C-alpha cells in the first residue's frame, strides 16, 4: 500500500501524509486513490503555501473565477444542481435495520456497490485534494476530526473558510485519532465546468464506517462534507453518547449591565436563521450547526463551523448592514450562482440598486426576461444562491467562537414560517413542554418557490428532519432526556416572524421586531421580566415590550399592535395539535407517549379557554 501511495503521491506529498502516523488514514486514502485514479494527489498541510495552492487551483481549473473586488470569486453549479438533492441522499442501512417511514434509506451493500462502481476512475485527468479539518473548536470534548477527499478545488477552498484546519491535530493524535471520512467527486464536467452526469448524482451516508460519499454534484449542501453530510454521522454519535447535534444558530444576546446570555435557535432553511444570528444588536457564534453537551448541570454549545455558507437572496443595505459591508469590501468570499456583470461585480435577487441588463449566471449567458426550457422567467440569481465567508470578517463576531468549553446555553428558540397560529414570541412552561410543543411540533410553510404548494405546511421537528440518521422517535426522546438532569435547563421559546393579520393578510411584525423578542427572552432567562400564562405558554407583558421597543428600536409600540400580535388563536392551535398528533401517530413509529400526553393537555387547556372566552382571546383576558 505504501509503495502505491509513494508512486501516486510523489515524494513531497507522500512525506506530508506520512507525517501523520495513522495507518487507518493511510489505508483509507490509498483505497480511494486507487479506485478514483486521479492524475495527481495533493495533501494539504494547512501551510500558507498549501492553502494558496488550493485557491489558485480553483481559479486555474475554472471552478472559480476572480471578481473585481480583491479576494472575491464566483463559482457556478449546474443549472439543475442548485440545492440539496433529498431524493438521492440516502442513509445506508444494513439488512434488518429500520429507521422508520420518514427517513430516506437504502440497503448498505447495494448502495456501497453502486457508489464504488460510480467512483471507479472518476478522477482520471484530475487532481485529488486531501484536507484535514475539525468540527467544533480544536482540542475540546466537542471536537470531531475529519478528512475530506475531493477532486473539486472549490469544495476544498470552501471548506477552508468554513471549518477549523486540523492537519496538525491529526499529526498530534497519530494512530489514536478517530475521524469522519468524506469522499467527493464532481464527476465529468461540461464546458462551464459544472457536473454533467446529474442522473448519477448520489449522496450516500455509511453510518457503520463513518464515511459519506458524494458524486456527480457540486452544490455545497451536497458536497461540503463537514456541513450537512457530517451532521448525519454526528447525530448518530450524539444519540449513542448523550449529546445533541442540532440545526441551530448560536448567538450572544446582550442584556443589561454588559451581560451576555447565549441562545441557540433552530429554523428550517429560509426562515430567518442566519438573519437572526446576524442581528447587529447581538453577537454571532454560528448560524447553522451546533453541538450541545451537558457539563456541571448546564447545557453548553459550540458552533461546529467557523464560517457562513449563507443565502444571498434579499440581502440589502438596510436589513443586513454587516453583511452588506463585508460583501462590498476586499476579503476572501466565494459567491455562488449569482449574476456576474461585465465589470465583474455581482448582483442578486432583491439587492439594492438596478440589475444590469445582462451578464453571466447559473443559466449561462443571462439577460432580463430570459426564459428556461419550460418558459419560466429566469431570475438574475438562483433563489438559493449563496456566499461563503469566514466569521472573522464580521464585526459582530462573538469572542467565544473558539473557546473549547463552549458557551452556556440560556435559551433555545424554535421558529418556522407560520402565517396564522403562533404568537411572535412565547416561552414554554418547562423543558418537556418546550421540546414537545415548540421543537417536535415545528412546521414550516412552503414558500412560493414550490409551484402550487404555497402555504402547505411541512413537518420538520427541530428543523432537523432532513439530517436525521436515527428514528425520529429516538431523536425526540434524546431531546427530552437531554433536559432531565440539568440543574438549570435552558428556557425553551417559540418565535414566529411570519404572523399575518387575519383580515388584511399583512405581516403583523416588521423584520427587525425580532430584536425586541431576543431582549425579552434574555430578561426571562434571568427572571428580570414577568410573563403572562396562556394555554400555550408564557407571553410578554405589554409594558415590558413597550419599554424594549423604545430602547432597542426607538419606536412606539401600541397596545393595539400588541393585542393583535399576541391574541391567542384557538381554532388554529387546535388544528395544529390535530395535525401534529396525526403525524406522530402515522408517520413516526413508536413516538414517545409523552408527546401525545403533552399535546393532549394543551388541547384541553385550549378547549377550556374557548368555552370561557371564545375563539380569539386577547392577552388581557389572561393577565388577571
Ligand atoms: C440549509 O439548507 O439548511 C443550509 C444550506 O444551511 S445547505 O448546505 O444546503 O444545507
Ligand atoms: Mn442549514
Coordinates of C-alpha atoms and ligand atoms in Angstrom, one line a residue:
X1 CA 0.0 0.0 0.0
X2 CA 2.8 2.4 0.9
X3 CA 4.6 1.8 -2.4
X4 CA 1.4 2.6 -4.3
X5 CA 1.0 5.8 -2.3
X6 CA 4.6 6.8 -2.9
X7 CA 4.2 6.4 -6.6
X8 CA 0.9 8.1 -6.9
X9 CA 1.6 10.9 -4.4
X10 CA 5.2 11.7 -5.3
X11 CA 7.9 12.2 -2.6
X12 CA 6.7 15.5 -1.3
X13 CA 3.0 14.7 -0.8
X14 CA 3.9 11.2 0.4
X15 CA 6.0 12.7 3.2
X16 CA 3.3 15.2 4.1
X17 CA 0.9 12.3 4.6
X18 CA 3.4 10.1 6.5
X19 CA 4.0 12.9 9.0
X20 CA 0.6 11.7 10.3
X21 CA 1.2 8.4 11.9
X22 CA -2.1 6.8 11.3
X23 CA -2.3 3.5 9.3
X24 CA -6.1 3.6 9.1
X25 CA -5.9 7.1 7.5
X26 CA -3.2 5.9 5.1
X27 CA -5.3 2.9 4.1
X28 CA -8.4 5.0 3.5
X29 CA -6.5 7.4 1.3
X30 CA -4.8 4.5 -0.6
X31 CA -8.1 2.8 -1.2
X32 CA -9.7 5.8 -2.8
X33 CA -6.6 7.0 -4.7
X34 CA -6.5 3.5 -6.2
X35 CA -10.3 3.4 -7.0
X36 CA -10.8 7.0 -8.2
X37 CA -7.5 7.1 -10.0
X38 CA -6.6 10.8 -10.0
X39 CA -3.7 12.1 -12.0
X40 CA -2.2 13.9 -9.0
X41 CA -2.8 13.9 -5.3
X42 CA -2.3 17.0 -3.2
X43 CA -2.0 16.6 0.6
X44 CA -2.8 19.9 2.2
X45 CA -0.8 20.6 5.4
X46 CA -2.5 23.9 6.1
X47 CA 0.7 25.8 5.5
X48 CA 0.1 29.2 3.8
X49 CA 1.7 27.7 0.7
X50 CA -0.6 24.7 0.6
X51 CA -3.7 26.8 1.2
X52 CA -2.7 29.1 -1.6
X53 CA -2.2 26.1 -3.9
X54 CA -5.9 25.1 -3.5
X55 CA -7.2 28.6 -4.0
X56 CA -5.1 29.0 -7.1
X57 CA -6.1 25.6 -8.4
X58 CA -9.8 26.6 -8.1
X59 CA -9.1 29.6 -10.3
X60 CA -6.8 27.9 -12.7
X61 CA -9.1 25.0 -13.4
X62 CA -12.2 27.2 -13.8
X63 CA -14.1 26.1 -10.7
X64 CA -14.0 29.7 -9.6
X65 CA -13.3 33.0 -11.4
X66 CA -12.0 36.2 -9.9
X67 CA -14.3 39.2 -9.5
X68 CA -13.4 42.9 -9.4
X69 CA -13.1 43.1 -5.7
X70 CA -9.9 41.6 -4.3
X71 CA -10.4 38.2 -2.8
X72 CA -13.9 37.7 -4.3
X73 CA -14.5 34.8 -6.6
X74 CA -17.6 33.3 -8.3
X75 CA -18.5 29.6 -8.7
X76 CA -21.4 28.2 -10.7
X77 CA -23.2 24.9 -10.1
X78 CA -25.1 23.2 -12.9
X79 CA -28.5 24.8 -13.6
X80 CA -30.1 21.6 -12.2
X81 CA -27.7 21.2 -9.3
X82 CA -28.7 24.2 -7.2
X83 CA -29.9 22.7 -3.9
X84 CA -29.7 19.6 -1.7
X85 CA -30.9 16.5 -3.5
X86 CA -33.2 14.9 -1.0
X87 CA -34.2 12.1 -3.3
X88 CA -30.7 10.8 -3.9
X89 CA -29.4 11.4 -0.4
X90 CA -29.7 8.1 1.4
X91 CA -28.6 6.6 4.7
X92 CA -27.1 3.2 4.0
X93 CA -28.5 0.6 6.4
X94 CA -27.6 -3.0 6.9
X95 CA -30.3 -5.6 6.5
X96 CA -32.7 -5.8 9.4
X97 CA -32.3 -2.1 10.4
X98 CA -35.4 0.1 10.2
X99 CA -35.2 3.9 10.6
X100 CA -38.9 4.4 10.2
X101 CA -41.0 5.5 7.3
X102 CA -39.9 9.2 7.0
X103 CA -36.1 8.7 6.6
X104 CA -34.7 8.1 3.2
X105 CA -32.6 4.9 3.4
X106 CA -31.0 2.3 1.1
X107 CA -29.6 -1.1 1.5
X108 CA -26.0 -0.8 2.6
X109 CA -24.5 -3.5 0.4
X110 CA -26.4 -2.3 -2.6
X111 CA -25.5 1.4 -2.0
X112 CA -21.8 0.7 -1.4
X113 CA -21.7 -1.4 -4.5
X114 CA -23.3 1.3 -6.7
X115 CA -21.2 4.1 -5.4
X116 CA -17.9 2.3 -5.7
X117 CA -18.9 1.4 -9.3
X118 CA -19.5 5.2 -10.0
X119 CA -16.3 6.2 -8.3
X120 CA -14.1 3.9 -10.4
X121 CA -11.6 6.0 -12.4
X122 CA -13.8 9.0 -11.8
X123 CA -10.9 11.3 -11.1
X124 CA -8.8 10.4 -14.1
X125 CA -7.3 13.5 -15.5
X126 CA -7.9 15.5 -12.3
X127 CA -6.2 16.4 -9.1
X128 CA -7.4 15.0 -5.8
X129 CA -7.2 17.3 -2.8
X130 CA -6.9 15.8 0.7
X131 CA -7.8 18.1 3.6
X132 CA -7.9 17.8 7.3
X133 CA -10.4 19.6 9.5
X134 CA -12.0 19.6 12.9
X135 CA -15.7 20.0 13.7
X136 CA -16.1 22.2 16.7
X137 CA -13.2 24.0 18.4
X138 CA -9.8 22.3 18.3
X139 CA -8.9 20.3 21.4
X140 CA -12.3 20.2 23.1
X141 CA -14.7 17.5 24.1
X142 CA -16.8 18.6 21.2
X143 CA -14.1 18.1 18.5
X144 CA -14.5 15.6 15.8
X145 CA -11.7 15.3 13.3
X146 CA -12.5 14.9 9.6
X147 CA -10.7 14.0 6.4
X148 CA -12.0 15.2 3.1
X149 CA -11.1 13.8 -0.3
X150 CA -12.4 15.8 -3.2
X151 CA -11.5 16.5 -6.8
X152 CA -13.1 19.9 -6.6
X153 CA -10.8 22.7 -5.6
X154 CA -14.0 24.8 -5.0
X155 CA -15.1 22.3 -2.3
X156 CA -11.6 22.2 -0.7
X157 CA -11.5 26.0 -0.8
X158 CA -15.0 26.5 0.5
X159 CA -14.2 24.2 3.5
X160 CA -11.2 26.2 4.2
X161 CA -13.3 29.2 5.0
X162 CA -16.0 27.2 6.8
X163 CA -14.0 24.8 9.1
X164 CA -11.1 24.8 11.5
X165 CA -8.0 23.4 9.9
X166 CA -6.6 20.3 11.6
X167 CA -3.6 18.8 9.8
X168 CA -1.5 19.5 13.0
X169 CA -4.2 17.9 15.1
X170 CA -4.1 14.7 13.1
X171 CA -0.3 14.6 13.3
X172 CA -0.5 15.2 17.1
X173 CA -3.1 12.5 17.7
X174 CA -1.3 9.9 15.5
X175 CA -2.7 6.4 15.5
X176 CA -5.3 7.1 18.2
X177 CA -7.2 9.6 16.0
X178 CA -10.8 8.7 15.2
X179 CA -12.3 10.7 12.4
X180 CA -15.1 11.1 9.9
X181 CA -14.3 10.4 6.2
X182 CA -15.7 12.1 3.1
X183 CA -15.2 11.1 -0.5
X184 CA -16.4 13.6 -3.1
X185 CA -16.1 13.7 -6.8
X186 CA -17.8 16.3 -9.1
X187 CA -17.5 13.7 -11.9
X188 CA -17.3 14.6 -15.5
X189 CA -17.6 18.3 -16.2
X190 CA -19.3 20.2 -19.0
X191 CA -17.8 23.2 -20.8
X192 CA -19.0 25.5 -18.0
X193 CA -17.0 23.3 -15.5
X194 CA -20.2 22.1 -13.8
X195 CA -21.1 18.5 -13.0
X196 CA -22.5 16.8 -16.1
X197 CA -23.8 13.4 -15.0
X198 CA -26.6 14.6 -12.8
X199 CA -28.6 11.4 -13.4
X200 CA -25.8 9.7 -11.4
X201 CA -25.8 12.3 -8.6
X202 CA -25.6 10.4 -5.3
X203 CA -25.0 11.2 -1.6
X204 CA -24.7 8.0 0.4
X205 CA -24.1 8.0 4.2
X206 CA -22.5 5.0 5.7
X207 CA -23.0 5.3 9.4
X208 CA -21.2 2.0 10.1
X209 CA -17.9 3.2 8.7
X210 CA -18.3 7.0 9.4
X211 CA -18.0 7.7 5.7
X212 CA -20.0 9.8 3.3
X213 CA -19.8 9.5 -0.4
X214 CA -20.9 12.3 -2.7
X215 CA -20.7 12.1 -6.5
X216 CA -21.7 14.0 -9.7
X217 CA -22.7 17.2 -7.9
X218 CA -21.1 20.4 -6.8
X219 CA -23.7 22.3 -4.8
X220 CA -22.3 22.9 -1.3
X221 CA -25.2 21.2 0.6
X222 CA -24.4 18.0 -1.3
X223 CA -20.6 18.2 -1.4
X224 CA -19.2 20.1 1.6
X225 CA -18.6 17.0 3.7
X226 CA -18.4 18.7 7.0
X227 CA -21.7 20.5 6.6
X228 CA -24.9 18.5 6.2
X229 CA -23.1 15.2 5.4
X230 CA -21.2 15.1 8.7
X231 CA -24.4 16.0 10.5
X232 CA -25.9 12.6 9.8
X233 CA -22.8 10.9 11.2
X234 CA -22.8 13.2 14.2
X235 CA -26.4 12.7 15.0
X236 CA -25.9 9.0 15.4
X237 CA -22.9 9.5 17.7
X238 CA -24.7 12.1 19.7
X239 CA -27.6 9.8 20.3
X240 CA -25.3 7.0 21.5
X241 CA -23.2 9.3 23.6
X242 CA -25.9 11.5 25.2
X243 CA -25.3 14.8 23.5
X244 CA -27.2 16.7 20.7
X245 CA -26.3 17.7 17.1
X246 CA -28.7 20.4 16.1
X247 CA -29.5 22.5 13.0
X248 CA -29.1 25.6 15.2
X249 CA -27.5 29.0 15.3
X250 CA -25.6 30.1 18.4
X251 CA -25.6 33.8 19.4
X252 CA -24.8 36.0 22.3
X253 CA -27.8 38.1 23.3
X254 CA -26.6 41.3 25.1
X255 CA -28.6 42.1 28.2
X256 CA -28.4 44.9 30.8
X257 CA -25.1 45.8 32.5
X258 CA -22.9 44.2 29.9
X259 CA -24.4 40.7 30.5
X260 CA -24.2 38.3 27.6
X261 CA -26.6 35.3 27.5
X262 CA -26.2 32.6 24.8
X263 CA -29.0 31.3 22.8
X264 CA -29.3 28.5 20.2
X265 CA -32.0 28.6 17.6
X266 CA -33.5 26.1 15.1
X267 CA -35.3 27.3 12.0
X268 CA -35.9 25.4 8.7
X269 CA -34.0 26.7 5.7
X270 CA -35.1 30.1 4.5
X271 CA -36.9 31.0 7.7
X272 CA -34.6 33.6 9.2
X273 CA -31.9 31.6 11.0
X274 CA -28.9 33.4 9.5
X275 CA -30.6 36.9 9.8
X276 CA -31.3 36.1 13.5
X277 CA -27.7 35.1 14.1
X278 CA -26.7 38.3 12.4
X279 CA -28.8 40.8 14.4
X280 CA -26.5 43.8 14.8
X281 CA -27.6 44.3 18.3
X282 CA -26.1 41.0 19.3
X283 CA -23.0 38.8 18.6
X284 CA -22.8 35.7 16.4
X285 CA -21.1 32.4 17.3
X286 CA -22.6 30.4 14.5
X287 CA -25.5 30.4 12.0
X288 CA -26.2 26.7 11.1
X289 CA -25.0 23.8 13.2
X290 CA -24.4 23.4 16.9
X291 CA -23.3 20.6 19.2
X292 CA -24.8 20.7 22.7
X293 CA -23.4 18.8 25.7
X294 CA -24.1 18.7 29.4
X295 CA -21.5 19.7 32.0
X296 CA -21.9 20.7 35.6
X297 CA -25.6 20.7 35.4
X298 CA -25.6 23.1 32.5
X299 CA -26.1 22.9 28.7
X300 CA -23.1 24.0 26.7
X301 CA -22.9 24.7 22.9
X302 CA -20.4 25.2 20.2
X303 CA -20.5 26.2 16.6
X304 CA -19.4 23.3 14.6
X305 CA -18.2 25.6 11.9
X306 CA -16.2 28.9 11.7
X307 CA -17.8 30.4 8.6
X308 CA -21.1 31.0 6.8
X309 CA -22.5 29.5 3.7
X310 CA -25.3 31.9 3.5
X311 CA -28.3 32.6 1.3
X312 CA -27.7 35.8 -0.6
X313 CA -31.2 36.5 -2.0
X314 CA -32.7 39.5 -0.3
X315 CA -29.6 40.8 1.4
X316 CA -29.8 44.6 1.4
X317 CA -28.1 47.6 2.9
X318 CA -31.0 48.4 5.3
X319 CA -31.8 45.0 6.9
X320 CA -28.3 43.4 6.7
X321 CA -25.8 46.3 7.3
X322 CA -23.0 44.0 8.4
X323 CA -23.2 41.5 5.5
X324 CA -23.7 44.4 3.1
X325 CA -20.4 46.0 4.2
X326 CA -18.4 42.8 4.1
X327 CA -19.9 41.7 0.7
X328 CA -18.6 45.0 -0.7
X329 CA -15.2 45.0 0.8
X330 CA -12.0 43.2 -0.1
X331 CA -11.6 39.9 1.6
X332 CA -12.0 36.2 0.8
X333 CA -15.5 35.5 -0.3
X334 CA -16.8 32.8 -2.6
X335 CA -20.1 33.7 -4.3
X336 CA -22.1 31.0 -6.0
X337 CA -24.9 31.2 -8.6
X338 CA -25.3 35.0 -8.5
X339 CA -25.2 37.3 -11.6
X340 CA -21.8 38.5 -12.7
X341 CA -21.8 41.7 -14.8
X342 CA -19.3 42.7 -17.4
X343 CA -17.5 44.8 -14.8
X344 CA -17.1 41.6 -12.7
X345 CA -19.4 42.8 -9.9
X346 CA -22.2 40.7 -8.7
X347 CA -26.0 41.1 -8.4
X348 CA -28.7 39.0 -6.8
X349 CA -32.5 38.9 -6.2
X350 CA -33.6 41.9 -4.2
X351 CA -30.2 43.5 -3.9
X352 CA -30.3 47.3 -3.6
X353 CA -30.0 49.1 -7.0
X354 CA -30.7 48.2 -10.5
X355 CA -29.9 44.8 -12.1
X356 CA -27.6 45.1 -15.1
X357 CA -29.4 44.1 -18.3
X358 CA -27.2 41.1 -19.0
X359 CA -24.4 39.1 -17.5
X360 CA -23.5 35.5 -16.6
X361 CA -25.4 33.5 -14.1
X362 CA -26.3 29.9 -13.2
X363 CA -28.1 29.5 -16.5
X364 CA -25.1 30.7 -18.6
X365 CA -25.4 34.0 -20.6
X366 CA -28.3 35.9 -19.0
X367 CA -30.4 38.8 -20.0
X368 CA -33.5 40.4 -18.4
X369 CA -36.5 38.3 -19.5
X370 CA -34.6 35.2 -20.3
X371 CA -36.8 32.1 -20.0
X372 CA -36.0 28.5 -19.2
X373 CA -37.0 25.4 -21.3
X374 CA -40.4 25.4 -19.5
X375 CA -41.0 29.0 -20.5
X376 CA -40.4 30.3 -16.9
X377 CA -38.5 33.5 -16.5
X378 CA -35.1 33.0 -15.0
X379 CA -34.3 35.4 -12.2
X380 CA -30.9 37.2 -12.1
X381 CA -29.6 34.8 -9.4
X382 CA -30.9 31.5 -8.2
X383 CA -33.1 31.8 -5.1
X384 CA -30.7 29.5 -3.3
X385 CA -27.6 31.4 -4.5
X386 CA -25.0 31.7 -1.7
X387 CA -21.8 33.3 -0.4
X388 CA -19.1 31.7 1.7
X389 CA -17.1 33.7 4.2
X390 CA -15.1 33.2 7.3
X391 CA -16.7 34.6 10.5
X392 CA -13.6 36.6 11.3
X393 CA -14.7 39.1 8.6
X394 CA -17.7 40.1 10.7
X395 CA -17.6 42.9 13.2
X396 CA -20.4 41.3 15.2
X397 CA -18.4 38.1 15.8
X398 CA -18.7 36.8 19.4
X399 CA -15.3 36.4 21.2
X400 CA -16.2 32.9 22.4
X401 CA -16.3 31.3 18.9
X402 CA -13.2 29.1 19.6
X403 CA -13.5 28.6 23.4
X404 CA -13.0 24.8 23.8
X405 CA -15.6 24.5 26.6
X406 CA -18.3 26.2 24.5
X407 CA -20.9 28.7 25.8
X408 CA -23.6 28.1 28.4
X409 CA -27.0 28.0 26.8
X410 CA -29.5 30.2 28.5
X411 CA -32.3 29.7 25.9
X412 CA -33.3 27.6 23.0
X413 CA -35.5 29.0 20.3
X414 CA -37.6 27.2 17.7
X415 CA -39.2 29.0 14.8
X416 CA -40.8 28.3 11.4
X417 CA -42.9 30.1 8.8
X418 CA -46.3 30.3 10.3
X419 CA -48.8 32.8 9.0
X420 CA -51.8 32.1 11.3
X421 CA -51.1 30.2 14.5
X422 CA -48.4 31.1 17.0
X423 CA -47.7 34.4 18.6
X424 CA -44.4 36.2 17.8
X425 CA -42.7 35.0 21.0
X426 CA -43.6 32.7 23.7
X427 CA -41.9 30.8 26.4
X428 CA -42.8 27.2 27.2
X429 CA -43.8 26.1 30.7
X430 CA -40.8 23.8 31.1
X431 CA -38.3 21.7 29.1
X432 CA -40.7 18.8 28.2
X433 CA -43.4 21.2 27.2
X434 CA -41.0 23.2 25.1
X435 CA -39.4 20.1 23.3
X436 CA -42.9 18.7 22.5
X437 CA -44.9 21.8 21.6
X438 CA -42.2 24.0 20.1
X439 CA -39.4 21.7 18.8
X440 CA -41.1 18.4 18.0
X441 CA -44.2 20.3 16.6
X442 CA -42.2 22.6 14.3
X443 CA -43.9 23.1 11.0
X444 CA -43.0 25.4 8.2
X445 CA -45.0 26.7 5.3
X446 CA -43.6 26.3 1.8
X447 CA -42.8 29.5 0.0
X448 CA -43.8 30.5 -3.5
X449 CA -40.6 28.7 -4.7
X450 CA -42.6 25.5 -4.9
X451 CA -45.3 25.7 -7.6
X452 CA -48.8 25.2 -6.4
X453 CA -47.7 24.3 -2.9
X454 CA -47.8 27.7 -1.3
X455 CA -48.9 27.7 2.3
X456 CA -48.6 23.9 2.6
X457 CA -47.1 23.1 6.0
X458 CA -44.1 20.8 6.2
X459 CA -43.5 18.9 9.4
X460 CA -39.9 19.5 10.4
X461 CA -39.1 18.5 14.1
X462 CA -36.4 20.7 15.4
X463 CA -35.8 21.8 11.8
X464 CA -33.6 18.7 11.7
X465 CA -35.7 16.2 9.7
X466 CA -33.5 16.3 6.6
X467 CA -30.4 15.4 8.6
X468 CA -31.7 12.6 10.9
X469 CA -29.9 9.3 10.8
X470 CA -31.8 7.8 13.7
X471 CA -35.5 7.1 14.0
X472 CA -37.5 10.3 14.7
X473 CA -38.9 8.8 17.9
X474 CA -35.4 8.1 19.2
X475 CA -34.3 11.6 18.3
X476 CA -37.3 13.2 20.1
X477 CA -36.6 11.0 23.2
X478 CA -32.9 12.1 23.2
X479 CA -34.0 15.7 23.2
X480 CA -36.5 15.0 26.1
X481 CA -33.8 13.2 28.0
X482 CA -31.2 15.9 27.5
X483 CA -33.0 18.3 29.8
X484 CA -33.7 15.7 32.6
X485 CA -30.6 16.0 34.8
X486 CA -29.8 19.7 34.0
X487 CA -29.8 21.8 37.1
X488 CA -30.6 24.9 35.1
X489 CA -32.0 23.7 31.8
X490 CA -32.2 26.4 29.1
X491 CA -35.6 28.0 28.7
X492 CA -37.3 27.0 25.5
X493 CA -39.1 29.6 23.4
X494 CA -41.1 29.6 20.2
X495 CA -40.8 32.5 17.8
X496 CA -42.8 33.4 14.7
X497 CA -41.6 36.1 12.4
X498 CA -44.3 35.5 9.8
X499 CA -47.7 36.0 11.6
X500 CA -50.2 37.8 9.4
X501 CA -53.3 39.8 10.1
X502 CA -56.4 37.6 9.8
X503 CA -58.3 40.2 7.6
X504 CA -55.7 42.0 5.7
X505 CA -53.1 39.2 5.3
X506 CA -50.4 41.7 6.0
X507 CA -47.5 40.7 8.2
X508 CA -48.1 41.7 11.8
X509 CA -44.5 42.5 12.5
X510 CA -41.6 44.4 11.0
X511 CA -38.5 42.5 10.2
X512 CA -36.5 44.0 13.0
X513 CA -39.1 43.5 15.7
X514 CA -37.2 40.2 16.4
X515 CA -34.5 42.3 18.1
X516 CA -37.0 43.0 20.8
X517 CA -38.1 39.4 21.2
X518 CA -34.5 38.4 21.9
X519 CA -34.0 41.1 24.5
X520 CA -37.2 39.9 26.2
X521 CA -36.1 36.3 26.2
X522 CA -32.7 37.3 27.7
X523 CA -34.5 39.0 30.5
X524 CA -36.7 36.0 31.1
X525 CA -33.6 33.7 31.4
X526 CA -32.6 36.0 34.3
X527 CA -36.1 36.3 35.8
X528 CA -36.0 40.1 35.1
X529 CA -39.3 40.3 33.2
X530 CA -42.7 38.9 34.1
X531 CA -44.8 36.9 31.8
X532 CA -48.5 36.0 31.3
X533 CA -49.5 32.4 31.3
X534 CA -51.7 31.4 28.4
X535 CA -52.8 27.8 27.4
X536 CA -49.9 27.5 25.0
X537 CA -47.1 29.2 27.0
X538 CA -45.9 32.4 28.6
X539 CA -46.1 35.6 26.7
X540 CA -44.6 39.1 27.3
X541 CA -46.5 41.8 29.2
X542 CA -47.3 44.9 27.1
X543 CA -45.5 47.3 29.4
X544 CA -42.2 45.3 29.1
X545 CA -42.4 45.2 25.3
X546 CA -43.3 48.9 25.1
X547 CA -40.2 49.7 27.0
X548 CA -38.0 47.4 24.9
X549 CA -39.4 48.7 21.6
X550 CA -38.4 52.2 22.8
X551 CA -34.9 51.1 23.9
X552 CA -34.0 48.8 21.1
X553 CA -35.8 50.3 18.1
X554 CA -36.6 53.8 19.3
X555 CA -40.2 53.2 18.3
X556 CA -43.5 53.4 20.0
X557 CA -45.3 50.1 20.4
X558 CA -49.0 50.5 20.5
X559 CA -51.4 48.5 22.7
X560 CA -53.4 47.8 19.5
X561 CA -50.4 46.1 17.8
X562 CA -49.6 44.1 21.0
X563 CA -53.2 42.9 21.2
X564 CA -53.3 41.8 17.6
X565 CA -49.9 40.1 17.7
X566 CA -50.5 38.3 21.0
X567 CA -54.1 37.2 20.6
X568 CA -54.5 33.5 21.2
X569 CA -55.9 31.9 18.1
X570 CA -57.7 28.8 19.5
X571 CA -59.1 27.2 16.3
X572 CA -55.7 27.4 14.6
X573 CA -53.9 26.0 17.6
X574 CA -56.4 23.1 17.8
X575 CA -55.9 22.4 14.2
X576 CA -52.2 22.4 14.6
X577 CA -52.4 19.9 17.5
X578 CA -54.6 17.6 15.4
X579 CA -52.1 17.8 12.5
X580 CA -49.1 17.1 14.7
X581 CA -50.8 14.3 16.7
X582 CA -51.8 12.6 13.5
X583 CA -48.3 12.9 12.1
X584 CA -46.8 11.3 15.2
X585 CA -49.4 8.6 15.0
X586 CA -49.0 7.8 11.3
X587 CA -45.5 8.8 10.2
X588 CA -43.4 8.1 13.3
X589 CA -43.2 4.6 14.6
X590 CA -43.2 4.3 18.4
X591 CA -43.3 8.0 19.2
X592 CA -42.7 8.7 22.9
X593 CA -46.0 8.6 24.8
X594 CA -45.3 11.8 26.5
X595 CA -45.6 13.6 23.1
X596 CA -49.2 12.7 22.9
X597 CA -49.8 13.5 26.6
X598 CA -48.4 17.0 26.4
X599 CA -50.3 17.8 23.2
X600 CA -53.5 16.4 24.7
X601 CA -53.1 18.5 27.8
X602 CA -52.5 21.6 25.7
X603 CA -55.6 20.8 23.7
X604 CA -57.7 20.6 26.9
X605 CA -56.4 23.9 28.1
X606 CA -57.3 25.5 24.7
X607 CA -60.8 24.0 24.8
X608 CA -61.5 25.3 28.3
X609 CA -60.3 28.7 27.3
X610 CA -62.5 28.7 24.3
X611 CA -65.5 27.8 26.4
X612 CA -64.8 30.9 28.6
X613 CA -63.7 33.5 26.1
X614 CA -64.4 32.3 22.6
X615 CA -62.2 31.5 19.6
X616 CA -59.9 34.5 19.7
X617 CA -58.6 35.5 23.1
X618 CA -56.9 38.8 23.7
X619 CA -54.0 38.8 26.2
X620 CA -55.7 41.0 28.7
X621 CA -58.0 38.0 29.5
X622 CA -55.1 36.2 30.9
X623 CA -53.4 39.0 32.9
X624 CA -55.5 38.7 36.0
Ligands
LIG1 C1 -29.7 24.6 4.6 O1 -30.3 24.4 3.6 O2 -30.2 24.4 5.8 C2 -28.3 25.1 4.6 C3 -27.6 25.1 3.3 O3 -27.8 25.5 5.5 S1 -27.1 23.5 2.9 O4 -25.7 23.5 3.0 O5 -27.6 23.2 1.6 O6 -27.7 22.6 3.8
LIG2 MN1 -28.8 24.8 7.3

